[in-house]
Short mmCIF file of C-alpha atoms and ligand atoms in Angstrom, two decimals:
data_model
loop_
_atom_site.label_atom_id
_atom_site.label_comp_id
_atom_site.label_asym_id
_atom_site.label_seq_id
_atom_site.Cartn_x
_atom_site.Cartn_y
_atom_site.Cartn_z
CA UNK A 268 -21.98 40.51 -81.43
CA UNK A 269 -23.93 40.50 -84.81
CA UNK A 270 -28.11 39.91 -84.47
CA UNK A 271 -28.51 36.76 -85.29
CA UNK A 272 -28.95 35.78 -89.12
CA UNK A 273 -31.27 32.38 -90.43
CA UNK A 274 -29.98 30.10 -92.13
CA UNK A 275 -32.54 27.05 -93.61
CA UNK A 276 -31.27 23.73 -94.38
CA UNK A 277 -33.20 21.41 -96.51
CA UNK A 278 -33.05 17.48 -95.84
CA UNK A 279 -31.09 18.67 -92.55
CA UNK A 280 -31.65 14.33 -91.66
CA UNK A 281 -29.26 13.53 -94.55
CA UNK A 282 -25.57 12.30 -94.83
CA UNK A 283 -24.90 15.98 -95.90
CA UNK A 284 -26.90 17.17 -93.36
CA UNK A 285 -25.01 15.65 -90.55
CA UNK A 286 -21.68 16.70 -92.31
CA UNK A 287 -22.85 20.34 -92.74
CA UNK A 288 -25.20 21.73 -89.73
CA UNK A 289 -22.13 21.33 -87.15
CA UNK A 290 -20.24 23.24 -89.42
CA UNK A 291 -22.65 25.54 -90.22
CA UNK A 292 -23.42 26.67 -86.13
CA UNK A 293 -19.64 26.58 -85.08
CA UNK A 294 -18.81 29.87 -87.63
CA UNK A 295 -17.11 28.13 -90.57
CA UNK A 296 -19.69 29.59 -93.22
CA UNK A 297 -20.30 33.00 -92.13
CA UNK A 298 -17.41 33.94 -89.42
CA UNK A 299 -17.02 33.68 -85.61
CA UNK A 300 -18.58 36.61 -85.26
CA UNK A 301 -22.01 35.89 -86.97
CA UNK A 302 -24.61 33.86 -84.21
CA UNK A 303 -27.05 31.94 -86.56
CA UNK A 304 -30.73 29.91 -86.41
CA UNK A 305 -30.84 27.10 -87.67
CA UNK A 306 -34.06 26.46 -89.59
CA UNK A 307 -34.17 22.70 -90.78
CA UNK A 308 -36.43 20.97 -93.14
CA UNK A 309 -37.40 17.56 -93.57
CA UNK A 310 -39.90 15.23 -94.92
CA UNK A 311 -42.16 14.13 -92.22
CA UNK A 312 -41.10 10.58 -91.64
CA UNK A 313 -37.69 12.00 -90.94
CA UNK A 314 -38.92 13.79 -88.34
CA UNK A 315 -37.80 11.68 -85.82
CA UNK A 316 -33.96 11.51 -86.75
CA UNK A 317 -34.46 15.45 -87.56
CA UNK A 318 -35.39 15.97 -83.93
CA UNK A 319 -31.84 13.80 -83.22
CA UNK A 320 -29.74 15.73 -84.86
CA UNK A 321 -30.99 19.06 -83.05
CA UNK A 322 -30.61 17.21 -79.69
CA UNK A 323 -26.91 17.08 -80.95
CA UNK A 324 -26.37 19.90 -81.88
CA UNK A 325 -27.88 21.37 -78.35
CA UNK A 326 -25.20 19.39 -76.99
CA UNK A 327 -22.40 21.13 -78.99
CA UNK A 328 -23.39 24.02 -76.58
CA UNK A 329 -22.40 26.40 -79.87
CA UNK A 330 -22.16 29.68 -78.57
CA UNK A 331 -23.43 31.51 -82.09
CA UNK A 332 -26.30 28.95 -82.17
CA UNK A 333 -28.95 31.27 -81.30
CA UNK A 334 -31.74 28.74 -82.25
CA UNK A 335 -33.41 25.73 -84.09
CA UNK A 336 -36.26 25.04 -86.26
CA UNK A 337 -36.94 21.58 -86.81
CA UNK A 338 -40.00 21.87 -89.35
CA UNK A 339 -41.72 19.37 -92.28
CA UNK A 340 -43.25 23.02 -93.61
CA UNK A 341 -41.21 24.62 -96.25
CA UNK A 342 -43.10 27.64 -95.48
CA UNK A 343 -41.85 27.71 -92.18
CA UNK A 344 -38.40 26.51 -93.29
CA UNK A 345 -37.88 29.92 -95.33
CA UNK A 346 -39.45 32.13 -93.05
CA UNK A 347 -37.50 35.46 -93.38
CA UNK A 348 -34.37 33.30 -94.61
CA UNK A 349 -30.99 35.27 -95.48
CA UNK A 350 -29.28 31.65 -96.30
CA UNK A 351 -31.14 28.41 -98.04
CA UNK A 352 -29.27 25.32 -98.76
CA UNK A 353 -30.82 23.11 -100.62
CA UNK A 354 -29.74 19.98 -99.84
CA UNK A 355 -32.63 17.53 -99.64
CA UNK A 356 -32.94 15.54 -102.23
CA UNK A 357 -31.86 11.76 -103.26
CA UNK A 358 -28.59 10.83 -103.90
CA UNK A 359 -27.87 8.76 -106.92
CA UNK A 360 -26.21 5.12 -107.11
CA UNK A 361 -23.68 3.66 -108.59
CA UNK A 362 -24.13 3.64 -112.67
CA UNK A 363 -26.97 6.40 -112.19
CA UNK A 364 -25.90 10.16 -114.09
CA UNK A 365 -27.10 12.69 -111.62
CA UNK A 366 -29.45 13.91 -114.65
CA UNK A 367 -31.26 10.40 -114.30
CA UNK A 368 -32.29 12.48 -110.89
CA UNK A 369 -34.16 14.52 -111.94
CA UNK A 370 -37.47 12.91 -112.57
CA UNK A 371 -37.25 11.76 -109.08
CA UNK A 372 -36.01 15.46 -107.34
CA UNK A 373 -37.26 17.59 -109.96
CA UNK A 374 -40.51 18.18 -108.46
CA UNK A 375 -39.32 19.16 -104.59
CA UNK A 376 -37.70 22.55 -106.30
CA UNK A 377 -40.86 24.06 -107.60
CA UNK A 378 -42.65 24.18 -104.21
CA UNK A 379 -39.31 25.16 -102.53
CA UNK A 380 -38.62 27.50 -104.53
CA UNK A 381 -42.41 29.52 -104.24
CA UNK A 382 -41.83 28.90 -100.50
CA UNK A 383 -38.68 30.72 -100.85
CA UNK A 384 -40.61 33.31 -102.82
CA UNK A 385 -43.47 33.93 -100.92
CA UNK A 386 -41.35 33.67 -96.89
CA UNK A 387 -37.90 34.22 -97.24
CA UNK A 388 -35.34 37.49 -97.07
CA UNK A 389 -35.82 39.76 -100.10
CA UNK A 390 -32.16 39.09 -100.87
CA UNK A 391 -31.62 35.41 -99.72
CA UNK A 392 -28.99 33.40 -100.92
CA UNK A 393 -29.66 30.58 -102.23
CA UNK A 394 -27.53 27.35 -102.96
CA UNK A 395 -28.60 24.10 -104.41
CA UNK A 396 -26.96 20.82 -103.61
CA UNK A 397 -29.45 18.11 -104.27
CA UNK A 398 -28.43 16.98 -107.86
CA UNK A 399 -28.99 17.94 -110.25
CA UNK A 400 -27.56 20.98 -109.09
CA UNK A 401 -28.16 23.25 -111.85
CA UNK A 402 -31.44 21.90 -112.93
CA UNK A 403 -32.46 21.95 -109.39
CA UNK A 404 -31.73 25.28 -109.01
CA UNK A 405 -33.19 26.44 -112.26
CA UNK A 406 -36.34 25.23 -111.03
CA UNK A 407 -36.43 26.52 -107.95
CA UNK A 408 -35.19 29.98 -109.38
CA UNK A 409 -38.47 29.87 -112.10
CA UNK A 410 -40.92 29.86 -108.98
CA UNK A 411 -39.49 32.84 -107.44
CA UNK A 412 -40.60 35.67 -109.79
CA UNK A 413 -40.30 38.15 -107.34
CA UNK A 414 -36.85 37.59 -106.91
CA UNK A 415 -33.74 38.37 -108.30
CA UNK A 416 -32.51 35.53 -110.41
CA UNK A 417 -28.99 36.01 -109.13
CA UNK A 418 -30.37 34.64 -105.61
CA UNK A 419 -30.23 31.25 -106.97
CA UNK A 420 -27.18 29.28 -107.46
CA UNK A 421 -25.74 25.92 -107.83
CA UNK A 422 -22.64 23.90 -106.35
CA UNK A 423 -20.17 23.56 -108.64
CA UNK A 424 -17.27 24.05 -105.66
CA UNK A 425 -17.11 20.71 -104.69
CA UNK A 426 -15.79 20.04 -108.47
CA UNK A 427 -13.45 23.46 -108.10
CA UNK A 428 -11.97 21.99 -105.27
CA UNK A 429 -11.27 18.39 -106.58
CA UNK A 430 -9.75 19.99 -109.23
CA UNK A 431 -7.31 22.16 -107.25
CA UNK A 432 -6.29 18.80 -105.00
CA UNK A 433 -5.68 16.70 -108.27
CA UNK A 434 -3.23 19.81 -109.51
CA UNK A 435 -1.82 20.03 -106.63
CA UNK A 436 -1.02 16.46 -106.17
CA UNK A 437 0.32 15.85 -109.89
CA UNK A 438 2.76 19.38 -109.36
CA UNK A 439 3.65 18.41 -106.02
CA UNK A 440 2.78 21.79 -104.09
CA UNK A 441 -0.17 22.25 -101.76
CA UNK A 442 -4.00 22.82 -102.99
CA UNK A 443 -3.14 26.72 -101.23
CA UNK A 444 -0.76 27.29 -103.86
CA UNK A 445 -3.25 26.45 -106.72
CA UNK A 446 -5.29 29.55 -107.90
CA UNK A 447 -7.92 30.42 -110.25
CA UNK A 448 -9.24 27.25 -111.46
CA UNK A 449 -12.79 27.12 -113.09
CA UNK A 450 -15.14 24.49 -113.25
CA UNK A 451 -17.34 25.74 -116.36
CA UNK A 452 -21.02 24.68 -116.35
CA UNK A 453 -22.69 21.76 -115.30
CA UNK A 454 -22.07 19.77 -112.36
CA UNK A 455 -22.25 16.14 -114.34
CA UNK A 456 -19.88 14.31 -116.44
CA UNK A 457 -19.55 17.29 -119.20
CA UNK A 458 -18.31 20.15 -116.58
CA UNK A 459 -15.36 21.26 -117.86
CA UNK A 460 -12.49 21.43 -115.63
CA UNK A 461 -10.66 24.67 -117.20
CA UNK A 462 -6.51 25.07 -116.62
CA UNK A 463 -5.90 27.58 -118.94
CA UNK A 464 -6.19 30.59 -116.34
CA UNK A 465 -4.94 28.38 -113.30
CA UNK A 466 -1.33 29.25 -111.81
CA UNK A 467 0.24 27.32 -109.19
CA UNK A 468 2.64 29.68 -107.15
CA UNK A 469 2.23 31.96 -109.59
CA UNK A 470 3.55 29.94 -112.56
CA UNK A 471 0.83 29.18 -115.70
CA UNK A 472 -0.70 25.56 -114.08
CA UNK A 473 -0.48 24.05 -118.12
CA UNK A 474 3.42 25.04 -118.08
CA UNK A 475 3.88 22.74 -115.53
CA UNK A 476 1.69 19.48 -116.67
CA UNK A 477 1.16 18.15 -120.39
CA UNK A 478 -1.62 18.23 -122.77
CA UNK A 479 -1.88 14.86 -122.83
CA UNK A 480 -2.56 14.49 -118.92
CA UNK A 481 -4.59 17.37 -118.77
CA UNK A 482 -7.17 15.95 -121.37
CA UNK A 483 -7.12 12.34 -121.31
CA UNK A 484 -5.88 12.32 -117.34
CA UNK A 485 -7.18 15.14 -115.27
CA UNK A 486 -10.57 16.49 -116.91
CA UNK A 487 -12.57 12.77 -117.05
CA UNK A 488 -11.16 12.48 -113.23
CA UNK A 489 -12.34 15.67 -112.06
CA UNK A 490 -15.83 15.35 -114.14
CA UNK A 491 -16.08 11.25 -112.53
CA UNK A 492 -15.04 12.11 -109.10
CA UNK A 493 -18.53 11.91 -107.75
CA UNK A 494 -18.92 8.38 -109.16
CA UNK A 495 -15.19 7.08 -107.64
CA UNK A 496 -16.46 8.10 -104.01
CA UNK A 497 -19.64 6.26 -104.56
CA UNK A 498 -17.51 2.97 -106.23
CA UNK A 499 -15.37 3.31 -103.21
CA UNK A 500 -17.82 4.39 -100.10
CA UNK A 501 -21.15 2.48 -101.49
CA UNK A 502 -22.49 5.86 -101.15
CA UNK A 503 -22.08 9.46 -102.55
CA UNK A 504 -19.71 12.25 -100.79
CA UNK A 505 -21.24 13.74 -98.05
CA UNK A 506 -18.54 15.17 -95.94
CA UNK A 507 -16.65 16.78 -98.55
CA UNK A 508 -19.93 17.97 -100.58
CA UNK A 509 -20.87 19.65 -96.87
CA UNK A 510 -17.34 21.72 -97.03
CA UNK A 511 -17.67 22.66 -100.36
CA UNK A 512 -21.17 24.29 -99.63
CA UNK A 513 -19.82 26.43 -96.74
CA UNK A 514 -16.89 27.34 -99.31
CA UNK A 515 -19.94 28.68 -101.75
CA UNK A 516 -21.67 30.11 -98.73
CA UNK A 517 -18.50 32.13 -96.91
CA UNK A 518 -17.28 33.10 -100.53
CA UNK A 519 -20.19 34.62 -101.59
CA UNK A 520 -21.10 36.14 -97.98
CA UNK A 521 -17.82 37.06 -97.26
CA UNK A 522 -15.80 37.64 -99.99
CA UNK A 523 -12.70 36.35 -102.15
CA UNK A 524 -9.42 37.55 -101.97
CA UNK A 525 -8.42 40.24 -104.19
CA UNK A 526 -6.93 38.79 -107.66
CA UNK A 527 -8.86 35.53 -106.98
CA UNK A 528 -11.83 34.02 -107.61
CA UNK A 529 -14.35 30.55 -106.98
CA UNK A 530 -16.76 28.61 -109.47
CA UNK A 531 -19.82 29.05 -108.88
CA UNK A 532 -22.98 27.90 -110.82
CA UNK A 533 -25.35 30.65 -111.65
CA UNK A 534 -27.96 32.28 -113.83
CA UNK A 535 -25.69 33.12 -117.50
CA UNK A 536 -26.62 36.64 -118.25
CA UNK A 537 -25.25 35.07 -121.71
CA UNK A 538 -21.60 35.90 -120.53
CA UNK A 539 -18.90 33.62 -122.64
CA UNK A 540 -22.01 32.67 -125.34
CA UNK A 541 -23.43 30.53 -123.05
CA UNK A 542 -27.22 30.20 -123.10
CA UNK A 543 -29.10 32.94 -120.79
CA UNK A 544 -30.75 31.64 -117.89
CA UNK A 545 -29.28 28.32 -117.86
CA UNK A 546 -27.53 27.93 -114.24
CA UNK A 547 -24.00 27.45 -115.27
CA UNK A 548 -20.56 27.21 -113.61
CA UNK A 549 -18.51 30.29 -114.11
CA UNK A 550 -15.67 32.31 -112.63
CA UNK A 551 -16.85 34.52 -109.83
CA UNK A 552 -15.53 37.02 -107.67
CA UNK A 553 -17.37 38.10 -104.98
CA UNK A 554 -17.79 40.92 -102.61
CA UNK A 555 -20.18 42.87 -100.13
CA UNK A 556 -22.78 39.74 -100.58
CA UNK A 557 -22.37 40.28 -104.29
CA UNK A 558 -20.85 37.72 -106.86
CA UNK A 559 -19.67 39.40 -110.81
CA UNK A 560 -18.31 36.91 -113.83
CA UNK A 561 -15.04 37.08 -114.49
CA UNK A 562 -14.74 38.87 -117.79
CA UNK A 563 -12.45 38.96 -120.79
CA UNK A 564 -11.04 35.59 -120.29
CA UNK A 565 -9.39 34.36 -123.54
CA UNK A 566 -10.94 31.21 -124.72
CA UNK A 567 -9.21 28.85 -127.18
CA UNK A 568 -10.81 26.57 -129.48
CA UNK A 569 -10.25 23.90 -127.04
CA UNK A 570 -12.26 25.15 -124.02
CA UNK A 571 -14.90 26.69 -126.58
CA UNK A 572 -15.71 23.34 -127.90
CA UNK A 573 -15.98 21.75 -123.68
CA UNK A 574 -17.73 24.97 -122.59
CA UNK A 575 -20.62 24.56 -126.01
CA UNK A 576 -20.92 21.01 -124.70
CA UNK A 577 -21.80 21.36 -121.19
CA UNK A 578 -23.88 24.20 -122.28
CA UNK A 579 -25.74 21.83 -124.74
CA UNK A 580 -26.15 19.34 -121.69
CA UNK A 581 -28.02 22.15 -119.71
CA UNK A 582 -30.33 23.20 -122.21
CA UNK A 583 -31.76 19.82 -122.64
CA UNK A 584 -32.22 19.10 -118.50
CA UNK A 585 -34.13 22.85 -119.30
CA UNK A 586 -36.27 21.86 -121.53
CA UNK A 587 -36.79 17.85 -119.97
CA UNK A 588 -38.61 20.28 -116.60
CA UNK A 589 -40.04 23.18 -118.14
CA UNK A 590 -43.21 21.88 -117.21
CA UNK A 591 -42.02 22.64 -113.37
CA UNK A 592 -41.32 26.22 -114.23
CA UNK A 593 -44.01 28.77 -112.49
N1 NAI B 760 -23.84 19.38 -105.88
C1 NAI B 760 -22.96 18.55 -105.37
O1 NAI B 760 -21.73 18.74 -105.52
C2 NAI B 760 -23.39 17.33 -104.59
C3 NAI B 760 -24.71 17.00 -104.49
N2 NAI B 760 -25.11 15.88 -103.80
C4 NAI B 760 -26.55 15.61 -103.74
O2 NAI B 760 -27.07 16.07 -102.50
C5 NAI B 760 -28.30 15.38 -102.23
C6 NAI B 760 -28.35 14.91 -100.78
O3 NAI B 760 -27.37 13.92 -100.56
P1 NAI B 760 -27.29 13.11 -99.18
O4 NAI B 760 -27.38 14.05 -98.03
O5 NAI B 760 -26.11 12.23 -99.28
O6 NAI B 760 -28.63 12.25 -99.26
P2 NAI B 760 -29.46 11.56 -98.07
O7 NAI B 760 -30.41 10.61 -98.72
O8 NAI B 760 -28.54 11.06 -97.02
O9 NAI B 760 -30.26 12.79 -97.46
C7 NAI B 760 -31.24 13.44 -98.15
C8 NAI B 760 -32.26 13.95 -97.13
O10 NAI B 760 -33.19 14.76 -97.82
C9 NAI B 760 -34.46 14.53 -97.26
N3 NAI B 760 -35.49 14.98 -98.20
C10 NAI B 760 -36.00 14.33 -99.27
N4 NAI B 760 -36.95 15.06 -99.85
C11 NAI B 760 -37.04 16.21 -99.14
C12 NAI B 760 -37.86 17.36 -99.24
N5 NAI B 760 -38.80 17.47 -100.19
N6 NAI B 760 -37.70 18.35 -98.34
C13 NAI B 760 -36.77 18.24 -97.36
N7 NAI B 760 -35.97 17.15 -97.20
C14 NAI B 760 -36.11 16.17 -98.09
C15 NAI B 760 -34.47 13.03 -96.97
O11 NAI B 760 -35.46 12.69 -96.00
C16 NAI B 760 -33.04 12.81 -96.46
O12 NAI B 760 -32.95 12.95 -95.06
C17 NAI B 760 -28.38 14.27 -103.26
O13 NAI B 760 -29.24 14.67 -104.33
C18 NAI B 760 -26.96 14.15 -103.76
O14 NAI B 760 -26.88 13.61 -105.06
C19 NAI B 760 -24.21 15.08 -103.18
C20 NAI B 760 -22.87 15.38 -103.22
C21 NAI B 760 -22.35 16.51 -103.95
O1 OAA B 761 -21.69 12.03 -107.62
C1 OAA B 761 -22.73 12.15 -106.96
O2 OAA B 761 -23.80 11.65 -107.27
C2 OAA B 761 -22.66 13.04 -105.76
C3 OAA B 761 -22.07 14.30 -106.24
O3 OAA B 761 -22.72 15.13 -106.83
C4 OAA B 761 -20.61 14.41 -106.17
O4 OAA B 761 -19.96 13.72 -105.39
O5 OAA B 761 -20.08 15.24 -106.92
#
């Protein structure tokens, strides 16, 4: 057996929350093989339903649960922390964008992310949920000078994943035999859904659907997704958001298969023209704990024009919280 790894959870009292810790301490994330602690965070008030939850998950009798910390300290929370998810935060309501968020969850990223600084592993990795995502994590990611950028990233697989179940659906295969799909920049309403490097067994994804459903159909279905499940549920995704976070986690801890990759929202090094140091979706492979960008991907006029856009979108949530920034 592995020695034990930690793993912090942020607003572990939450709908995600209760989706994701289960998941999180029966191996799904990081492999049957890896025994984990469980270091939760909450605001105080949720103490109470915090200290719930960890009487439940005692009573999963896990056997790679090797321990919980129920805590209202972030500097507790991140103590010596390999894994952060960053999940606390509120959700948004029907006819809300997630940027409208950000006044409201901008400010609980700063502190985080100098606790995360200052207490956790020196190469932690780190994956913001609470929207919005990329903002959130840009924030977070300013506070923490002393680490690398690159340990701060943003959910953008929950998108990635919608996307492959809506191809799948419309070619009638299975979302297994989609691969390669990206989900470039933003999590919000400009993300653009990208099919040009998709295949589905093995045959070009756009050879199989037309233009005309791929632009006017898919794309404003994958970027509204979020908003249907809050139309239909009266509140946002939870479950689904909590798989798509240990699908970041196991990809980027574990590995993707060779010839494939996951979307992944991360610090642009200026790859593709995109703005440096925005946190933007790209194509990532990843390996030994490390993700790269997909390189040398052609880009037609088409994407160019969706991938400027989203990029635009980013730079102004940057400059709306630079005032947050360390
Ligand atoms: N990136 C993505 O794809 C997705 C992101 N989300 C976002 O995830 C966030 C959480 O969603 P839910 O779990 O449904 O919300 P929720 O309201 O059920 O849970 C949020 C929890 O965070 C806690 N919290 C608030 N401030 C905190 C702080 N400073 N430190 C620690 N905990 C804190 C609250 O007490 C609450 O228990 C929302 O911002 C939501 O919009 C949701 C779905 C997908
Ligand atoms: O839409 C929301 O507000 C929640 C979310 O991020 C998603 O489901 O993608």
């Amino acid at each position: 057996m592995k020695e034990p790894v930690r793993v912090a959870v942020t607003g572990a009292a939450g709908q995600i929350g209760y989706a994701l810790l289960f998941r999180i301490a029966s191996g799904d994330m990081l492999g049957p093989d890896q025994p984990v602690i469980l270091q939760l965070l909450e605001i105080t008030p949720a103490l109470g339903a915090l200290e719930g939850v960890c009487m439940e998950l005692n009573d999963c009798a896990f056997p790679l649960l090797a321990g919980i910390v129920p805590t209202d300290d972030p500097n507790v929370a991140f103590k010596d922390a390999d894994y952060a998810l960053l999940v606390g935060a509120m959700p948004r309501k029907a006819g809300m964008e997630r940027k409208d968020l950000l006044e409201a969850n901008g400010g609980i990223f700063g502190p985080q992310g100098k606790a995360i600084n200052d207490h956790a592993s020196r190469d932690v990795k780190v994956l913001v949920v609470g929207n919005p995502a990329n903002t959130n994590a840009l924030i977070a990611q300013m506070n923490a000078p002393d680490l690398d950028p690159k340990c701060f990233t943003a959910m953008v697989r929950l998108d990635h994943n919608r996307g492959m179940s809506q191809l799948a659906e419309k070619t009638g295969t299975h979302n297994t035999d989609v691969k390669n799909m990206i989900i470039w920049g933003n999590h919000s309403a400009t993300q653009y859904p990208d099919l040009h490097h998709t295949t589905v067994k093995g045959q070009p994804a756009l050879e199989l659907v037309d233009m005309d459903w791929y632009d006017n159909t898919y794309i404003p279905e994958v970027q509204q997704r979020g908003a249907a499940i809050i139309k239909a549920r009266g509140a946002s995704s939870a479950a689904s958001a909590a798989s798509a976070a240990i699908d970041h986690m196991r990809s980027w801890a574990l590995g993707t298969p060779e010839g494939e990759w996951v979307s992944m929202g991360i610090p642009s090094d200026g790859s593709y023209d995109i703005e440096p140091g925005v946190i933007y979706g790209y194509p990532c492979t990843c390996k030994d704990g490390k993700y790269e960008i997909v390189q040398g991907l052609e880009i037609n006029d088409f994407s160019r024009a969706k991938m400027d856009a989203t990029d635009k979108e980013l730079r102004e949530e940057r400059s709306a919280v630079e005032k947050l920034f360390a």
